CSV table of C-alpha atoms in Angstrom, one decimal:
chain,number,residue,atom,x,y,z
A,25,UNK,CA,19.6,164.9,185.5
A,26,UNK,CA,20.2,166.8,188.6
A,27,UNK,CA,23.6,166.8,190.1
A,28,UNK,CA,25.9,168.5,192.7
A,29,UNK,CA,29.2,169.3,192.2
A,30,UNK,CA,31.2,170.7,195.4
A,31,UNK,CA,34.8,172.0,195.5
A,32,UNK,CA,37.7,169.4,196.1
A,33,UNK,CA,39.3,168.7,198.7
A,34,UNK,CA,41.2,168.3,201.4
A,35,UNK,CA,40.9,171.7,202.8
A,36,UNK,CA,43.8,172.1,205.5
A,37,UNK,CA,43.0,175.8,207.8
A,38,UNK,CA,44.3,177.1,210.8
A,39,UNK,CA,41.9,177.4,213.6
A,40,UNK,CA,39.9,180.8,213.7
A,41,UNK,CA,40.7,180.7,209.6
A,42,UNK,CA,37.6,181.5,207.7
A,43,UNK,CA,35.9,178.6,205.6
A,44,UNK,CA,34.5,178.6,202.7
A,45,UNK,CA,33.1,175.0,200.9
A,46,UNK,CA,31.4,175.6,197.1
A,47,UNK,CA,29.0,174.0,196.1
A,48,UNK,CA,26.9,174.4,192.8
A,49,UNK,CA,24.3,172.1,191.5
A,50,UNK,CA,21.6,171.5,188.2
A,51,UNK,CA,18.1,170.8,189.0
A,52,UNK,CA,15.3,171.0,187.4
A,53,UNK,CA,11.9,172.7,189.7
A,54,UNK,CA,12.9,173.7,193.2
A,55,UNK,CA,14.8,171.4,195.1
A,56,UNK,CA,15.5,171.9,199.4
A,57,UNK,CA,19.6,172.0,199.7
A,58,UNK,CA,21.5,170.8,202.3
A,59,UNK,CA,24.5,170.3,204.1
A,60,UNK,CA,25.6,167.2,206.1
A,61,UNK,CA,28.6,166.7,207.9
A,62,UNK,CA,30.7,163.2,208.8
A,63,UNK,CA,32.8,163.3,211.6
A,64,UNK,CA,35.5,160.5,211.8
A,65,UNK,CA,33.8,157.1,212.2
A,66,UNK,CA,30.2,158.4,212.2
A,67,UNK,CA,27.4,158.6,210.0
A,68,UNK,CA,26.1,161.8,208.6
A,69,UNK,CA,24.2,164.3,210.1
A,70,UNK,CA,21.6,167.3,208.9
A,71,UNK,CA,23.9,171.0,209.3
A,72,UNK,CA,21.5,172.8,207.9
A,73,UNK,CA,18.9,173.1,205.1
A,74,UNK,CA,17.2,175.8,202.7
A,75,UNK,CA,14.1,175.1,201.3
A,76,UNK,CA,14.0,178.1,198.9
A,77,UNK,CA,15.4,180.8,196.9
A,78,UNK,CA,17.0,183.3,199.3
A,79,UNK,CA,16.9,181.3,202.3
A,80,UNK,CA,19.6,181.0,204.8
A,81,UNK,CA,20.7,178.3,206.4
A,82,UNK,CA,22.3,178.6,209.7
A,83,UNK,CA,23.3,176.1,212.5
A,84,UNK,CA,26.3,175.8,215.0
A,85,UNK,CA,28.7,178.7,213.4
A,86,UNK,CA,27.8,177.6,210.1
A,87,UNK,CA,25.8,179.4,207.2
A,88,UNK,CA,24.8,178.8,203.4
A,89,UNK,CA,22.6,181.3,201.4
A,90,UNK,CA,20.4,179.5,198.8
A,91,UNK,CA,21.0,181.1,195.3
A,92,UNK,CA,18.9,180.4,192.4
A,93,UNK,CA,20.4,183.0,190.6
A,94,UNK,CA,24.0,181.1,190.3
A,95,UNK,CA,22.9,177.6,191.8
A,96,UNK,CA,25.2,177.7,194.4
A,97,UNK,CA,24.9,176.7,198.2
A,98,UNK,CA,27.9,177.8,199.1
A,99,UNK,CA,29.0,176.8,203.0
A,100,UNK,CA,30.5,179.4,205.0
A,101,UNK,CA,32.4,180.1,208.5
A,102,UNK,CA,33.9,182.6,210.0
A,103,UNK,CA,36.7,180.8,212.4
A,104,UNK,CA,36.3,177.2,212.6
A,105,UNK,CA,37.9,175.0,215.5
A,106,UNK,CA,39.3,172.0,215.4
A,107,UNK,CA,36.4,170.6,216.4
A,108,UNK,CA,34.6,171.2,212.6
A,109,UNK,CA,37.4,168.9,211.2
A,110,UNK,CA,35.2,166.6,209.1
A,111,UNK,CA,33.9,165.6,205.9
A,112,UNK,CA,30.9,168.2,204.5
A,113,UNK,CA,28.4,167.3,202.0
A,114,UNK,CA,26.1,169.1,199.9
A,115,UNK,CA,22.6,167.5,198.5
A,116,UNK,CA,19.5,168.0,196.9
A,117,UNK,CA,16.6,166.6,196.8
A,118,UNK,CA,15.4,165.6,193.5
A,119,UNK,CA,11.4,165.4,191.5
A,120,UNK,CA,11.9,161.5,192.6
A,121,UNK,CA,12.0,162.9,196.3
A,122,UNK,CA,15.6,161.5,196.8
A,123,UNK,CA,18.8,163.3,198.1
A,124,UNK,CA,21.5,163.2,195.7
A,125,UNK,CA,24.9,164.1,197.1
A,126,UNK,CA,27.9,165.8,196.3
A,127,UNK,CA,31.3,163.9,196.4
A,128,UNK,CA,32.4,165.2,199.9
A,129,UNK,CA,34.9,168.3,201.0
A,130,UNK,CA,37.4,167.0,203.7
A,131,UNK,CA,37.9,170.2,206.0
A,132,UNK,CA,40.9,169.8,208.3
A,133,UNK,CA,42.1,172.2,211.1
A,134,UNK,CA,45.1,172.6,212.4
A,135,UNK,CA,46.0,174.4,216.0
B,2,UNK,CA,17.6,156.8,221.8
B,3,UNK,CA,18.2,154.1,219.3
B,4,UNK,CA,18.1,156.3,215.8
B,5,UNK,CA,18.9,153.7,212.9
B,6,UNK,CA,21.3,150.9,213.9
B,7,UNK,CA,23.3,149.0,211.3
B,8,UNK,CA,25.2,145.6,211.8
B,9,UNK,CA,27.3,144.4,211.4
B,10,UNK,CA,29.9,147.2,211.6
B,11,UNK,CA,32.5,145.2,210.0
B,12,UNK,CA,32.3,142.2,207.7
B,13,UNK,CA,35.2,140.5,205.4
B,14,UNK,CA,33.5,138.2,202.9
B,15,UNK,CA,35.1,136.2,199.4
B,16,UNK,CA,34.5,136.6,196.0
B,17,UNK,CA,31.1,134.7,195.7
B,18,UNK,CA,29.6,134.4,199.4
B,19,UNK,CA,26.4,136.2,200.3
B,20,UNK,CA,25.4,138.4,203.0
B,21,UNK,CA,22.7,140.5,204.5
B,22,UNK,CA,23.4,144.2,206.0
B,23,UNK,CA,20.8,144.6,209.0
B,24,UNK,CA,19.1,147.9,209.2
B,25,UNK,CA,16.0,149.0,212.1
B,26,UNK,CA,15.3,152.1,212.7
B,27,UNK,CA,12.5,153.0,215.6
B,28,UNK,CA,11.3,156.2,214.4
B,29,UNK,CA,8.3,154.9,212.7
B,30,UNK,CA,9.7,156.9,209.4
B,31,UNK,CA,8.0,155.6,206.1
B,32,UNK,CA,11.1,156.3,204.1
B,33,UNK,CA,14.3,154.5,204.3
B,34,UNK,CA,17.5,153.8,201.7
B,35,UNK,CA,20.9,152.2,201.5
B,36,UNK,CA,23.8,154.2,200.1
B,37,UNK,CA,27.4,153.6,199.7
B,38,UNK,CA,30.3,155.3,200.1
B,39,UNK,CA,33.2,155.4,197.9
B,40,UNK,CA,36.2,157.8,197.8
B,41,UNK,CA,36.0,160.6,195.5
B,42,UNK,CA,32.6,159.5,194.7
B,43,UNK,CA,30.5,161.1,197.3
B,44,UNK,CA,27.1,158.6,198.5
B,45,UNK,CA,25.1,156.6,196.2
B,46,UNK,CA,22.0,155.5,196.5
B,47,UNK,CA,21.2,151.6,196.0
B,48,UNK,CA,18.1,151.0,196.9
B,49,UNK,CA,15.0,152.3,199.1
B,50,UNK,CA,11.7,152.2,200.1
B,51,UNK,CA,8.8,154.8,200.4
B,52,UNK,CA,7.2,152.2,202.7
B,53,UNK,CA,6.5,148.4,204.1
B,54,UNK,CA,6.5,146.2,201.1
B,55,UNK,CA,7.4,149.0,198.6
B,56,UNK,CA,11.0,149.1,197.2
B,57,UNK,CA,12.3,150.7,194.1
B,58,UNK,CA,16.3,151.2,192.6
B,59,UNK,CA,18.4,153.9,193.0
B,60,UNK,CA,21.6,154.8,190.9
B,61,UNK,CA,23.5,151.3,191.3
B,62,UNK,CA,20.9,148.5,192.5
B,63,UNK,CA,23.1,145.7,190.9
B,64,UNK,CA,24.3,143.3,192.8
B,65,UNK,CA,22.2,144.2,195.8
B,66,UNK,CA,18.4,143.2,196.6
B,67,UNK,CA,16.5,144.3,199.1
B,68,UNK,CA,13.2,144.2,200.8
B,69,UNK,CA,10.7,145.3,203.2
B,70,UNK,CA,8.1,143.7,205.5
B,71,UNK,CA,7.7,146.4,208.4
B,72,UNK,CA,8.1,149.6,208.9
B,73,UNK,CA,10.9,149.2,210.8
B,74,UNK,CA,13.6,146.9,209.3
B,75,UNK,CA,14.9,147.1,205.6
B,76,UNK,CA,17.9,144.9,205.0
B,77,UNK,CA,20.4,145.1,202.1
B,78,UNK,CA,21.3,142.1,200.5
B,79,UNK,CA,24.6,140.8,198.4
B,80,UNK,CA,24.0,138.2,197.0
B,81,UNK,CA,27.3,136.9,195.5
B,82,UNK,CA,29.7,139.2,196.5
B,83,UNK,CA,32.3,140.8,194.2
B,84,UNK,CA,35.5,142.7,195.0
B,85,UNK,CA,34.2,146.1,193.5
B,86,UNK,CA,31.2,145.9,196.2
B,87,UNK,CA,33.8,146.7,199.0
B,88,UNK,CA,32.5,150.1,200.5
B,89,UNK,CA,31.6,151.4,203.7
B,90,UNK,CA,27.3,151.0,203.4
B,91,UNK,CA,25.0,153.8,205.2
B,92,UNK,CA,21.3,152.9,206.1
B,93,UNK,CA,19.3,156.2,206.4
B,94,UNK,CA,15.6,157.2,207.1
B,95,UNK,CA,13.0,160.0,206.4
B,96,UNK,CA,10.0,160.9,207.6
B,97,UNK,CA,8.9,162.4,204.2
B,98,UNK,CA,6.4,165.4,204.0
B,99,UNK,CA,4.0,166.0,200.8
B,100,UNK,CA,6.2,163.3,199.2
B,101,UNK,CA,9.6,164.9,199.5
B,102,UNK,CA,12.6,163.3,201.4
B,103,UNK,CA,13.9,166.4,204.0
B,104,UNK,CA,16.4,165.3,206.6
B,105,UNK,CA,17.8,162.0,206.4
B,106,UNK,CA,19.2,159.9,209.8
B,107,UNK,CA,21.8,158.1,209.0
B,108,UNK,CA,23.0,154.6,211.1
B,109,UNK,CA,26.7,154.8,211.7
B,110,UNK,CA,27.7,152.5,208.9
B,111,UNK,CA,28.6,149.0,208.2
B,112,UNK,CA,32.2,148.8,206.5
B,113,UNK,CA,32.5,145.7,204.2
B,114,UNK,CA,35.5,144.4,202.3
B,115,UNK,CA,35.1,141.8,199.7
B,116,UNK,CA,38.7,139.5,198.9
């Protein structure tokens, strides 16, 4: 079935440190990928999405280039604050029309 | 604006009691799910519903029931609770297009912990 699998975590950087979070998945057709982020005591919210091969995903700093070619949706930044400490998930929706979710990356940055 | 709103944010139960997990949402959006959150294991889906009186399983339904009369409101129900139901529980919501679930709203979450 489809899955996503994202690097482990915690992920500890200094601030202006460039981020990287993996994340590979196995689908079958052409799902949308995304990335959702948790701040402490919140719920999740959209980062960004791709919706296609090739796309790029881009919102507040943050990028991810949609890659059919090695499944990956790899999230990327290039100096993160203090601000982006948080949980990140990666998903995809499935033929059902769900989301499935990766197990979570905990990002946290230091001063 | 209200978004999805969960209650309670907090509950202890026992081993055995029942309780429901309130979820509205007032973005008249057709699709909405229950997932829970575990350590290590990411979210996963429970239960949801493509629309009022429409409600189908996701990857771990037992224990749990649910329904849904409106559009708005789709509550999650345990029905004898058990220790290994203790999670922190997300409501979410969807406005699908052509069928297929895009960004999901998520309520701020409902923390329960079975003794």
């Amino acid at each position: 079935g489809n899955s996503v699998t994202q690097m482990e975590g915690p992920v500890t950087l200094s601030e202006e440190a460039f981020l990287t979070i993996n994340c590979t998945y196995t689908a079958t057709g052409y799902p949308s990928l995304f990335w959702y982020v948790q701040y402490p005591g919140e719920g999740l919210q959209l980062l960004l999405k791709a919706t296609k091969a090739d796309d790029k995903g881009s919102n507040k700093g943050f990028e991810a280039t949609y890659r059919k070619e090695t499944t990956s949706f790899h999230l990327e930044k290039g100096s993160v604050q203090v601000s982006d400490s948080a949980v990140y998930f990666c998903a995809l929706n499935n033929q059902g029309g769900k989301l499935i979710f990766g197990q979570g990356t905990e990002l946290s940055v230091k001063p | 604006n209200a978004g999805v709103t969960q209650t309670p944010k907090f509950q202890v139960l026992k081993t055995g009691q029942s309780m429901t997990l309130q979820c509205a949402q007032d973005m008249n959006h057709e699709y909405m799910s229950w997932y829970r959150q575990d350590p290590g294991m990411g979210l996963r889906l429970i239960h949801y519903s493509v629309g009022a009186g429409i409600t189908d399983q996701g990857e771990v339904p037992n224990g749990y029931n649910v329904s849904r009369s409106t559009t708005e409101d789709f509550p999650l129900r345990l029905l004898s609770a058990a220790p290994s139901q203790t999670s922190v529980y997300f409501c979410a919501s969807s406005l699908p297009r052509q069928g297929v679930v895009g960004e999901l709203f998520f309520g701020e979450g409902s923390r329960l912990t079975v003794l």
